[in-house]
Each structure stands twice: as C-alpha cells, then as structure tokens.
XYZ file of C-alpha atoms in Angstrom:
627
model
C 0.000 0.000 0.000
C 1.289 3.454 -0.869
C 0.253 6.967 -1.834
C -0.659 10.212 -0.094
C -3.756 11.338 1.695
C -6.430 12.957 -0.509
C -5.445 16.560 -1.369
C -7.917 18.519 0.657
C -6.006 21.849 0.556
C -6.122 21.816 -3.227
C -9.835 21.228 -3.190
C -10.329 24.149 -0.846
C -8.224 26.465 -2.941
C -10.256 25.809 -6.052
C -13.577 26.122 -4.252
C -14.046 29.743 -3.161
C -16.405 30.437 -0.298
C -19.016 31.985 -2.564
C -19.171 28.725 -4.506
C -19.736 26.556 -1.449
C -22.966 24.587 -1.563
C -25.418 25.964 1.002
C -28.774 24.246 1.144
C -31.758 24.595 3.435
C -32.046 21.941 6.124
C -33.680 18.690 5.023
C -33.040 19.108 1.298
C -31.037 16.345 -0.440
C -27.870 17.369 -2.234
C -28.592 14.926 -5.044
C -30.908 12.084 -5.884
C -29.032 10.478 -8.804
C -26.282 7.848 -8.432
C -23.012 9.260 -6.966
C -20.758 10.688 -6.314
C -22.645 12.833 -3.888
C -21.604 16.479 -4.023
C -20.243 16.255 -0.469
C -17.512 14.095 -2.020
C -16.584 16.641 -4.672
C -17.575 20.016 -3.177
C -17.365 21.530 0.277
C -20.724 21.415 2.035
C -21.562 24.482 4.130
C -24.150 24.196 6.913
C -25.594 26.973 9.081
C -25.594 26.071 12.765
C -28.046 27.328 15.368
C -25.878 30.363 16.029
C -25.945 31.380 12.409
C -22.339 30.339 11.856
C -21.377 28.570 8.637
C -19.775 25.160 9.295
C -17.980 23.343 6.490
C -17.957 19.557 5.858
C -16.178 17.485 3.255
C -16.134 13.685 2.740
C -12.843 12.504 1.253
C -13.098 8.740 1.227
C -15.690 5.974 1.427
C -14.152 2.491 1.314
C -15.171 -1.035 2.206
C -12.447 -2.955 4.039
C -13.680 -6.496 4.356
C -16.785 -6.407 6.554
C -16.109 -2.842 7.658
C -17.033 0.466 6.029
C -14.582 3.360 6.381
C -15.395 7.061 5.939
C -12.812 9.843 6.118
C -13.321 13.591 5.920
C -13.163 16.844 7.817
C -15.511 19.301 9.501
C -15.163 22.684 11.154
C -17.748 21.673 13.730
C -16.900 19.088 16.409
C -20.641 18.646 16.915
C -21.230 17.159 13.469
C -23.597 14.199 13.447
C -23.679 11.598 10.679
C -25.819 8.540 10.115
C -25.747 5.895 7.409
C -28.942 5.257 5.439
C -29.800 2.352 3.135
C -33.146 0.874 2.134
C -34.947 2.437 5.079
C -32.323 1.302 7.608
C -30.446 3.881 9.644
C -27.151 3.414 11.534
C -25.804 6.258 13.702
C -22.066 6.762 13.172
C -19.323 7.527 15.697
C -16.787 10.120 14.563
C -13.209 10.225 15.841
C -11.515 13.579 15.339
C -7.815 14.284 14.769
C -5.613 17.210 13.742
C -5.636 18.341 10.105
C -3.075 21.110 9.795
C -3.532 21.213 6.017
C -7.228 21.978 6.358
C -6.632 24.513 9.145
C -4.087 26.333 7.011
C -6.380 26.445 3.984
C -9.312 27.726 6.041
C -7.228 30.162 8.055
C -8.264 28.740 11.424
C -6.276 27.577 14.430
C -4.293 24.373 13.886
C -5.153 23.335 17.432
C -8.629 22.336 16.248
C -9.203 18.676 15.449
C -10.827 19.087 12.054
C -10.298 15.637 10.516
C -12.626 12.746 11.309
C -12.598 9.008 10.795
C -15.462 6.547 10.909
C -15.210 2.746 10.996
C -18.505 0.905 11.158
C -19.645 -2.683 10.889
C -23.114 -1.618 9.777
C -24.678 -4.437 7.768
C -25.036 -2.625 4.482
C -25.355 -4.538 1.235
C -24.203 -3.692 -2.281
C -27.152 -1.399 -3.037
C -26.732 2.432 -2.918
C -26.457 4.176 0.428
C -26.167 7.766 1.621
C -25.384 9.862 4.669
C -27.623 11.969 6.846
C -25.693 15.118 7.887
C -26.809 17.333 10.772
C -25.771 19.765 13.481
C -27.429 19.939 16.928
C -30.924 21.406 16.813
C -30.714 21.676 13.031
C -32.633 19.670 10.500
C -30.784 16.841 8.743
C -29.513 16.984 5.150
C -29.312 13.828 3.083
C -26.240 13.619 0.860
C -27.509 11.358 -1.903
C -25.735 8.227 -3.085
C -22.077 7.939 -1.989
C -19.317 6.787 -4.291
C -16.946 4.132 -2.898
C -13.180 3.991 -3.369
C -11.392 0.653 -3.484
C -8.250 1.380 -1.470
C -7.012 3.546 1.346
C -3.664 5.286 1.160
C -0.971 4.464 3.718
C -1.579 7.772 5.447
C -5.327 7.133 5.677
C -4.792 3.578 6.923
C -2.603 4.802 9.786
C -5.494 6.961 10.990
C -7.560 3.858 11.677
C -6.055 1.818 14.533
C -9.154 -0.349 14.840
C -8.913 -1.219 11.142
C -5.167 -1.872 11.453
C -5.811 -4.176 14.395
C -8.561 -6.030 12.558
C -6.367 -6.449 9.466
C -3.422 -7.597 11.574
C -5.628 -10.173 13.298
C -6.597 -11.508 9.879
C -2.976 -12.704 9.496
C -3.366 -15.197 12.327
C -3.268 -18.745 10.994
C -2.035 -17.722 7.547
C 1.322 -18.946 6.230
C 3.892 -16.276 5.388
C 4.233 -15.824 1.649
C 1.013 -17.582 0.662
C -1.493 -15.759 -1.526
C -4.056 -15.244 1.246
C -1.286 -13.868 3.490
C -0.210 -11.364 0.832
C -3.870 -10.355 0.342
C -3.869 -9.133 3.930
C -0.338 -7.709 4.065
C -0.871 -5.675 0.908
C -3.646 -3.791 2.705
C -1.377 -2.677 5.546
C 0.526 0.638 5.398
C 4.236 1.179 5.759
C 4.953 2.451 9.260
C 7.297 5.420 9.670
C 8.513 4.362 13.109
C 9.885 1.033 14.350
C 7.538 -1.045 16.468
C 8.123 -0.630 20.174
C 10.384 -3.303 21.630
C 11.477 -4.805 18.285
C 14.963 -4.457 16.787
C 16.915 -6.245 14.065
C 19.928 -6.041 11.789
C 21.165 -7.904 8.713
C 24.921 -8.377 9.135
C 25.691 -10.080 5.839
C 24.760 -12.644 3.213
C 26.512 -15.318 1.138
C 25.204 -16.371 -2.273
C 25.859 -19.622 -4.123
C 26.491 -19.705 -7.877
C 24.028 -22.605 -7.918
C 21.289 -20.487 -6.349
C 20.220 -19.527 -2.868
C 21.497 -17.105 -0.236
C 22.523 -17.578 3.389
C 21.710 -14.458 5.415
C 22.728 -13.792 9.011
C 22.178 -11.143 11.661
C 20.169 -10.649 14.837
C 16.679 -9.702 15.962
C 14.939 -8.966 19.266
C 11.159 -9.184 19.265
C 8.118 -10.477 21.070
C 7.576 -14.236 20.926
C 4.448 -13.922 18.783
C 5.826 -11.242 16.442
C 5.551 -11.881 12.715
C 8.922 -11.384 11.022
C 10.198 -12.551 7.655
C 12.856 -12.047 5.010
C 11.718 -10.504 1.738
C 13.556 -9.691 -1.473
C 12.658 -7.417 -4.379
C 11.026 -10.335 -6.200
C 8.645 -10.793 -3.237
C 10.242 -14.095 -2.230
C 9.629 -14.563 1.487
C 11.034 -16.760 4.254
C 9.715 -16.756 7.854
C 12.236 -15.806 10.523
C 10.841 -18.507 12.793
C 12.269 -21.116 10.395
C 15.780 -19.678 10.686
C 18.454 -21.228 12.882
C 18.695 -19.203 16.099
C 21.546 -18.986 18.594
C 22.528 -16.945 21.608
C 24.287 -13.629 20.943
C 25.992 -12.438 24.098
C 26.950 -9.143 22.470
C 23.271 -8.412 21.871
C 22.389 -9.479 25.405
C 24.963 -7.004 26.746
C 23.774 -4.184 24.497
C 20.077 -4.700 25.318
C 20.356 -5.960 28.890
C 17.188 -4.100 29.944
C 15.174 -5.283 26.972
C 12.200 -7.560 27.621
C 13.576 -10.115 25.134
C 17.284 -9.776 25.952
C 17.472 -13.436 26.940
C 16.150 -14.801 23.669
C 18.353 -16.388 20.997
C 18.823 -13.168 19.053
C 21.253 -14.436 16.413
C 19.839 -15.944 13.244
C 21.105 -17.708 10.132
C 18.719 -18.581 7.298
C 18.973 -20.187 3.878
C 16.777 -18.483 1.280
C 16.589 -20.896 -1.681
C 14.940 -18.525 -4.167
C 16.882 -15.332 -3.527
C 19.723 -14.286 -5.846
C 22.970 -12.438 -5.034
C 21.857 -9.131 -6.587
C 18.413 -8.877 -5.013
C 17.926 -6.409 -2.188
C 16.978 -8.281 0.963
C 14.949 -6.981 3.888
C 14.064 -8.174 7.368
C 10.405 -7.187 7.759
C 7.989 -7.109 10.654
C 4.242 -6.522 10.789
C 2.363 -5.249 13.820
C -0.986 -3.628 14.441
C 0.722 -0.362 13.438
C 1.616 -1.600 9.960
C 4.738 -2.825 8.145
C 8.309 -1.904 9.033
C 11.756 -2.850 7.700
C 14.075 -3.696 10.602
C 17.144 -4.346 8.445
C 18.219 -4.269 4.820
C 21.139 -5.472 2.711
C 21.669 -4.688 -0.959
C 24.049 -7.412 -2.094
C 25.440 -10.799 -1.096
C 29.015 -12.066 -1.299
C 29.290 -14.839 -3.899
C 30.860 -18.017 -2.532
C 33.512 -20.116 -4.228
C 32.265 -22.986 -6.408
C 34.583 -25.292 -4.445
C 32.492 -26.975 -1.711
C 35.265 -26.930 0.892
C 36.020 -23.249 0.283
C 32.294 -22.451 0.471
C 31.982 -24.416 3.712
C 34.949 -22.548 5.164
C 33.226 -19.233 4.432
C 29.990 -20.420 6.004
C 31.940 -21.328 9.131
C 32.771 -17.615 9.461
C 29.178 -17.188 10.629
C 29.911 -18.151 14.193
C 28.092 -21.178 15.546
C 29.277 -23.262 18.476
C 30.366 -26.791 17.528
C 27.656 -28.292 19.724
C 25.020 -26.444 17.661
C 26.582 -26.730 14.210
C 24.946 -30.077 13.424
C 21.517 -28.604 14.195
C 22.191 -25.713 11.862
C 23.820 -27.583 8.986
C 20.927 -29.609 7.561
C 18.790 -26.473 7.148
C 21.515 -23.951 6.305
C 24.841 -25.390 5.135
C 23.848 -28.561 3.292
C 21.141 -27.012 1.059
C 23.816 -24.644 -0.239
C 26.730 -27.117 -0.371
C 25.051 -30.113 -2.008
C 24.498 -28.428 -5.412
C 28.161 -27.362 -5.377
C 29.259 -30.947 -4.673
C 27.051 -32.239 -7.475
C 28.433 -29.648 -9.880
C 31.976 -30.623 -8.940
C 31.236 -34.238 -9.844
C 29.691 -33.277 -13.174
C 32.692 -31.186 -14.215
C 35.019 -34.183 -14.525
C 35.447 -35.558 -18.037
C 33.227 -38.529 -18.792
C 36.144 -40.747 -19.753
C 39.272 -40.706 -17.559
C 42.777 -41.312 -18.819
C 44.259 -44.736 -18.042
C 47.977 -45.550 -18.112
C 49.416 -49.069 -17.610
C 52.769 -49.802 -16.017
C 53.374 -53.460 -16.788
C 50.860 -56.153 -17.713
C 49.976 -57.569 -14.281
C 47.761 -60.563 -13.445
C 45.365 -61.604 -16.211
C 42.563 -62.887 -13.984
C 42.891 -61.181 -10.579
C 40.812 -62.306 -7.627
C 40.863 -58.857 -6.053
C 41.414 -55.339 -7.381
C 43.306 -53.016 -5.046
C 41.901 -49.482 -5.513
C 44.188 -46.834 -4.016
C 43.076 -43.220 -3.752
C 45.981 -40.830 -4.239
C 45.841 -37.086 -3.547
C 47.762 -34.387 -1.713
C 51.300 -35.778 -1.868
C 53.348 -38.810 -2.875
C 55.050 -39.402 0.483
C 54.144 -43.076 0.829
C 53.854 -44.119 -2.801
C 57.208 -45.870 -3.143
C 57.044 -47.378 0.356
C 53.652 -48.857 -0.409
C 54.806 -50.237 -3.759
C 57.930 -51.682 -2.172
C 55.852 -53.514 0.465
C 53.679 -54.996 -2.292
C 56.748 -56.164 -4.208
C 57.887 -58.333 -1.292
C 54.607 -60.267 -1.029
C 54.453 -62.726 -3.930
C 51.206 -64.287 -2.693
C 49.634 -60.825 -2.713
C 50.863 -60.072 -6.245
C 49.577 -63.387 -7.673
C 45.945 -62.633 -6.840
C 45.686 -58.845 -7.238
C 45.651 -56.031 -9.704
C 46.696 -52.620 -8.403
C 44.916 -49.455 -9.480
C 46.018 -45.981 -8.391
C 43.357 -43.306 -8.832
C 45.079 -39.923 -8.972
C 42.724 -37.185 -7.805
C 45.125 -34.252 -7.948
C 45.822 -32.740 -11.407
C 48.668 -30.683 -9.919
C 50.578 -33.892 -9.106
C 50.031 -35.568 -12.451
C 53.414 -34.909 -14.092
C 55.387 -35.569 -10.925
C 53.477 -38.752 -10.173
C 53.749 -40.244 -13.667
C 57.505 -39.722 -13.622
C 57.821 -41.375 -10.216
C 55.442 -44.159 -11.226
C 57.626 -45.056 -14.202
C 60.753 -45.056 -12.060
C 59.216 -47.150 -9.248
C 57.759 -49.660 -11.684
C 61.189 -50.296 -13.175
C 62.848 -50.371 -9.756
C 60.429 -52.684 -7.909
C 58.884 -54.616 -10.793
C 55.281 -54.203 -9.618
C 52.635 -53.840 -12.329
C 49.855 -51.316 -11.817
C 47.660 -48.901 -13.700
C 46.821 -45.282 -13.105
C 43.381 -43.703 -13.602
C 42.991 -39.932 -13.526
C 40.455 -37.236 -14.453
C 40.908 -33.621 -15.483
C 39.485 -32.278 -12.200
C 39.469 -33.233 -8.549
C 36.455 -35.363 -7.681
C 37.047 -36.388 -4.076
C 37.848 -39.748 -2.508
C 34.408 -41.322 -2.968
C 34.127 -40.472 -6.670
C 37.745 -41.502 -7.235
C 37.189 -44.880 -5.546
C 34.066 -45.421 -7.648
C 36.093 -44.637 -10.765
C 38.746 -47.155 -9.725
C 36.104 -49.840 -9.296
C 34.781 -49.159 -12.798
C 38.204 -49.879 -14.289
C 38.882 -53.001 -12.213
C 38.523 -56.696 -13.094
C 38.586 -58.565 -9.786
C 35.639 -60.330 -8.149
C 36.544 -58.483 -4.955
C 37.497 -54.877 -4.312
C 39.999 -53.798 -1.667
C 39.949 -50.054 -1.054
C 43.235 -48.843 0.376
C 44.450 -45.378 1.325
C 47.731 -44.299 -0.263
C 49.151 -43.723 3.247
C 48.536 -47.340 4.353
C 51.500 -49.741 4.129
C 51.438 -53.495 4.893
C 53.507 -54.547 7.908
C 54.174 -57.993 6.561
C 52.564 -60.899 4.723
C 49.236 -62.656 5.125
C 47.067 -59.665 5.971
C 45.008 -59.981 2.774
C 44.496 -63.721 3.393
C 43.215 -62.909 6.885
C 40.665 -60.497 5.419
C 39.513 -63.083 2.871
C 39.230 -65.802 5.520
C 36.934 -63.536 7.550
C 34.762 -62.592 4.581
C 34.521 -66.112 3.137
C 33.928 -67.749 6.506
C 30.819 -65.736 7.398
C 27.881 -65.350 5.026
C 26.544 -62.432 7.088
C 29.736 -60.389 6.694
C 29.332 -57.785 3.975
C 32.735 -56.115 4.323
C 35.824 -56.589 6.418
C 38.467 -54.090 7.453
C 41.984 -54.266 8.895
C 43.479 -52.769 12.036
C 45.555 -49.724 11.106
C 48.473 -48.752 13.309
C 50.318 -45.481 13.764
C 54.058 -45.363 13.277
C 54.454 -45.714 17.086
C 52.582 -49.061 16.864
C 49.497 -47.777 18.691
C 46.083 -48.287 17.136
C 45.258 -45.568 14.614
C 42.017 -47.036 13.255
C 40.014 -50.036 14.397
C 36.661 -49.382 12.788
C 34.048 -46.906 13.982
C 31.700 -46.698 16.916
C 29.157 -43.941 17.528
C 28.814 -41.437 20.351
C 26.849 -38.345 21.280
C 29.410 -35.848 22.625
C 26.956 -32.980 23.105
C 23.970 -34.973 24.425
C 21.895 -33.650 21.532
C 20.811 -37.065 20.173
C 23.104 -36.499 17.196
C 25.459 -39.433 16.777
C 29.023 -38.959 15.591
C 31.453 -41.583 14.243
C 34.424 -42.202 16.528
C 37.430 -44.447 15.960
C 37.433 -47.500 18.223
C 40.404 -48.244 20.480
C 42.435 -45.272 19.193
C 45.799 -44.982 20.927
C 45.705 -48.435 22.520
C 48.556 -50.937 21.963
C 48.648 -52.848 18.698
C 47.972 -56.174 20.426
C 44.872 -54.922 22.258
C 42.209 -57.632 21.943
C 44.508 -59.584 19.666
C 43.278 -62.881 21.029
C 39.709 -62.117 20.010
C 38.198 -62.991 16.672
C 36.817 -60.548 14.142
C 34.397 -58.081 15.716
C 31.250 -56.475 14.363
C 31.696 -52.702 14.290
C 29.412 -49.785 13.517
C 31.315 -48.934 10.339
C 34.614 -49.422 8.543
C 37.122 -46.973 7.167
C 37.860 -46.781 3.457
C 41.503 -46.804 4.538
C 41.411 -50.607 4.208
C 38.131 -52.307 3.298
C 37.440 -55.547 1.407
C 34.058 -56.170 -0.226
C 32.704 -58.409 -2.976
C 32.225 -56.548 -6.240
C 28.615 -57.639 -6.723
C 27.706 -56.392 -3.239
C 29.575 -53.133 -3.838
C 27.558 -52.586 -7.006
C 24.329 -53.558 -5.244
C 24.671 -50.822 -2.614
C 25.584 -48.280 -5.296
C 29.238 -47.736 -4.476
C 30.505 -44.824 -2.409
C 28.163 -41.923 -1.753
C 29.692 -38.805 -3.342
C 27.410 -36.288 -1.617
C 29.478 -35.919 1.566
C 32.349 -33.583 2.233
C 35.801 -35.202 2.615
C 36.047 -37.181 5.840
C 34.124 -39.922 7.607
C 30.707 -39.399 6.035
C 31.009 -41.613 2.960
C 32.789 -44.397 4.933
C 29.991 -44.607 7.469
C 27.254 -44.251 4.863
C 28.682 -47.205 2.885
C 28.606 -49.435 5.979
C 25.030 -48.350 6.760
C 23.899 -49.404 3.286
C 25.516 -52.802 3.775
C 23.668 -53.107 7.075
C 20.444 -52.117 5.369
C 20.789 -55.244 3.189
C 21.234 -57.417 6.271
C 25.044 -57.633 6.313
C 27.491 -57.088 9.154
C 30.636 -55.009 8.833
C 33.573 -56.666 10.529
C 36.997 -55.623 11.802
C 39.736 -58.257 11.692
C 42.396 -57.324 14.302
C 44.844 -59.956 13.010
C 45.186 -58.077 9.712
C 47.431 -55.151 10.602
C 48.875 -52.392 8.419
C 50.574 -49.095 9.178
C 49.039 -45.745 8.316
C 51.684 -43.067 8.158
C 50.658 -39.534 9.098
C 50.653 -36.912 6.361
C 50.971 -33.188 6.828
C 48.345 -32.638 4.135
C 45.732 -34.516 6.145
C 44.560 -31.305 7.757
C 46.367 -28.963 5.379
C 46.435 -25.194 5.706
C 42.917 -25.047 7.154
C 43.863 -26.806 10.383
C 42.195 -29.115 12.862
C 39.321 -26.792 13.808
C 38.143 -26.564 10.208
C 38.256 -30.321 9.687
C 36.419 -30.849 12.951
C 33.591 -28.688 11.613
C 33.574 -30.675 8.366
C 33.229 -33.843 10.456
C 30.260 -32.274 12.249
C 28.566 -31.436 8.932
C 29.079 -34.999 7.704
C 27.705 -36.372 10.973
C 24.643 -34.153 10.649
C 23.996 -35.491 7.153
C 24.479 -39.061 8.343
C 21.914 -38.510 11.088
C 19.486 -36.907 8.654
C 19.675 -39.981 6.417
C 20.232 -42.779 8.942
C 19.073 -41.269 12.247
C 17.047 -44.159 13.709
C 19.493 -46.799 12.462
C 22.496 -44.954 13.904
C 20.709 -44.548 17.234
C 20.138 -48.321 17.194
C 23.891 -48.833 16.773
C 24.445 -46.788 19.913
C 22.092 -49.122 21.742
C 24.067 -52.155 20.540
C 27.253 -50.681 22.016
C 25.804 -50.463 25.542
C-alpha cells in the first residue's frame, strides 16, 4: 500500500467560499447515483448560532466487513448517520488534527478538524447515503455515496481499529502464501519502528548454484511476525531460521524484555539471488516496518570446501553446528558438490605400467591425492609379497591434477625399480575420494574390491588372506576391514563406533580403540563394528555394485565411509573388523592442510549431521548395541 492522503487543501483552494454549496435543512444534495456532491464540493451548513460550518467527505471504502469514511468538519458537533433501504445506523466520529485543512481555512491548527469513521453496519451492495446534521438543526441527506477501493498508507494509519482487525486476519495464515499477501498488501508502511522490536542484517553469502545464506540478529516479542523478503517478493519466515545466543546483543540490550532470547539468526533463502535487495520485515498492528536491509550478497567459491569454510565464518558453536547444517549449510553445499562431480570428463585417462595378473581375484583401488610421500614405500611392500601379487591387480586413482606430471615420472621409475605392475586412472578435475574410488572400481577386473588409502603400508605378509578368511567364513559379513596402526605401533584405526558428545541425540562416528597398543584384543576374533574406514576395506564386487558404491554427496572425511557401511547393514550384512590383519598408516601433513584441525572438525560435524538426517534411527540403534 502506498500513496498520499487525498489533497484537501487543493480542493479548498479551487472552491471559493461563494461557490460553497449551502442548502436549506432537510433538502437532499442529489438524488441520482453518486458521487454525492459532499464528495466533490465543500458542504456548508448553518448552525443554530448562524455560523457557517464546512464539511467534506474525502473517502468511502469497504475494508472487508467494515465500512470506512474519512473527511473533515469545522464543527466538532457534526452528526452523521448511514442510510440504506430504510435502515439507519448512527455513526461515531473520531476527530484528529488536520493542519492542512486549518491552514487552507485560516483557522487555528489546534482544532481537530479531521474525522474518521469505521462501522460494521450491515449494508449490502445497493446504494447508500449519509444523513448530515448539526445539533438542533434539520438533517440533510447527501444522496448516493461513491466508494473507493483502497485507502492510502496515510489514511490507513489513521484507523487503529482497522489496522488491528487487518493484523488479526494474518493469524493462521502462512507467510508468503497468496491469502497472506492479500492481507499484508492492505497494511501501510509504518514510519517508526515497532516498540520493543529491533533487528539487523549483518551479511549474506550467495551460491552460484542459487540460494542465499543471510545472518544477523533480531529482538522481538515471541508472537511477532517477522520474515525475510527480497525485491522479487520471495519470502522466508524468521521462525524457520536457525537461532543462537548472541551475548553481544544481550549485553547491548540488557534491559530489553527479550534480551534473553536467541537473538542471532542464520537462514537459507533458496529462491533469492545475489543481486536482489533483501529486507528483514515485521508486521504489527501499526503496519509494516523494515528492521534491516542489505543490498548485495558475497558470492561463494564454487569449491564446496572453500564455500563451507566461508559459512563457518558465521559463528556457531560446535555443539550447535549439526543442528544448523541440515537447514543452512547442506542445502547450499550439495548443489556445489554435485556440480563438482559433473565437471570431470566422462572418460578418464588410463595408463598401464606393466601387464599384471590376467585374472585377478581382487582389485586393489588406491586413492591418491595431496602428496606422494608413501607411494614408493607402499609399492615396495607390495613387491615383497608374492602371494599378494599373484591374486591382485593394483589401481592408483590420482585425484590431484597438480601432481600428475610428478606422479607419472615417479610411477615409471618405481615400476622399473620394484617390478610391480599397476595402472593409473585420472580425471581432469578433482572429484574427491568417494568419486575416485568409484572410478577405480569401474576400471577393475577382480571379483573383490579392496579399497586402500595411499598412506597405508602393509607390515608384513598374510594380511590380505586374513581379510579373505573372515569374509569367506561368514555369510553375514558384507565387508571386512583391517586394524591400522600409527608409526608408534598404537592403534590408529580399528573401525568406527558412535557417540553423542553434546547430548543432543546427534550421533558422531568415533574411531574404536584409538591410541591403545597394537595387540589390544589380539586374542579375540573378528568383531562387528558400527562402520569401517575406506583406509582398508574388502568387499565383494557384486555387493559393492548392489549398494551403489561410495556416496559422493558428503564432504571429505568420515561421512562416505559410514554411509557405505550403513547401506551394507540395510541389506542385512554385518561389517567386521579383523584385528589380526594389521597395516601401518603413516601420518601426512596434508591430512589437515592449511585449514587446520578446527576446520576439519567442523567438516566432520557437517558430515555427521547429514548421516543422522539420512540414517538417524538406524544410527541410534547402533548406539544401543554398544551399551
């Protein structure tokens, strides 16, 4: 709603006093269909003291079940009644200051000349008129009144009872729906902020794949109606945003009635673009008000990890990050992950170093990225195990285009030096461990697949036979993993268990037995675990294909490992850790990289949140099995 109040001063200026309509009491101004002259000309009435009093009717408008009349009068004793089809309804006038009218008439501005009328009189669609009178003077009938469809913002603000009624009509309506807009569009823009309500938009991040994350703070009453709105009229309710405590706001508004509420907010707006102006809006019985506004959003990197890192700049405690991520972070990150996968060329390059085994029982798929620290050590360990070489083919999947030239040179040298045959598969872009492992499986020939990290080196012989013995000896086992040791011979990885570190019923993967001696539980047989690491995992090819391979929709870390084990469990299989199969996993400086431990901990939280969103009840059941 917009516009100015009807231009009464202009009307007065063009209607000299000697042209005012002065009629004897009781005579109708007009009998034909409107507008009545009182709506186009100033009506002059003679009161009992012989003084001329002026009346003008500016607006007649139906607002739902209510009828609104606006005008002005020089007499505070003016009486009006509504007439239709023989029915009469007395009207109650509320007077207010009209400085414009006072100036035009040359009278004191202290007089309340303007009047408003809001009535629920049960008039129908047939013509109606007003009866106009002054005390002890006969009534004048105006003739048929002409209705206007809308009120201006200024006129609407004069009618608190109408504002309240319109505001109450919003109750039960969903923000952004057509019936909600039908009501909101009737409300005026308020010139002053609502009492006790404050808000600010601190910033926004936009994805090249669509959608904006906006963040800031707001203090308001519990039942206040607030929403985000862009220039395209896309809306998003504030009560669907993620909220968190803001101690800085608490300190600044310590006396505020809502100082203790979670003032901070973060929201994902799926339909808003980076160049659309965004507002934080509130509606009260006084009308509409914009609490905060931002004109542009910072565009995030197309790299999912870089985008996630930027989102982490919007402070959220680790214990709350999982709650936030499924509604805020993941809706923005998933399209970026999917785009990253689609960018890789459809057909990778494949290079063979030697001929290898013609009919391998198992294909060793080794994901390689970041650095080549362990490449030769791993190949050397393979070269010493003839039993291993007789039954395997070795596939390195290089997922780092920056290492391609260096790696191919070293691969040629190591092949000649150690005599181990292998092939290399690589794409033109990084795809991540899960996509790379899937690619390796597509270019493998074995009936079994052994996924091995490039940092994992066999300690001796027989470890692969131990894995096969476990898998072949138990029809319920879907996959089997090895115990991975650190270079100090303590346990580095022994499969996963789940735990709830923040008591929020969000379950996180945690490495079993980490830091314990290598021979811990060595006398026990293979154990069922919650999940296995892709660092060393053996699975039959047909079962791998049946569960759909590795899920590529997680960020790097534990998400895809755990998800793969959950899909095996869904088909009725156990995942098993064989402690007698031991390998060493050497630490690599690139494991956390430049971003550091805190960043990777947040990535782990995001992956855990996604796991819980997909497998919540099943993961909770695993926790029960551990008790």
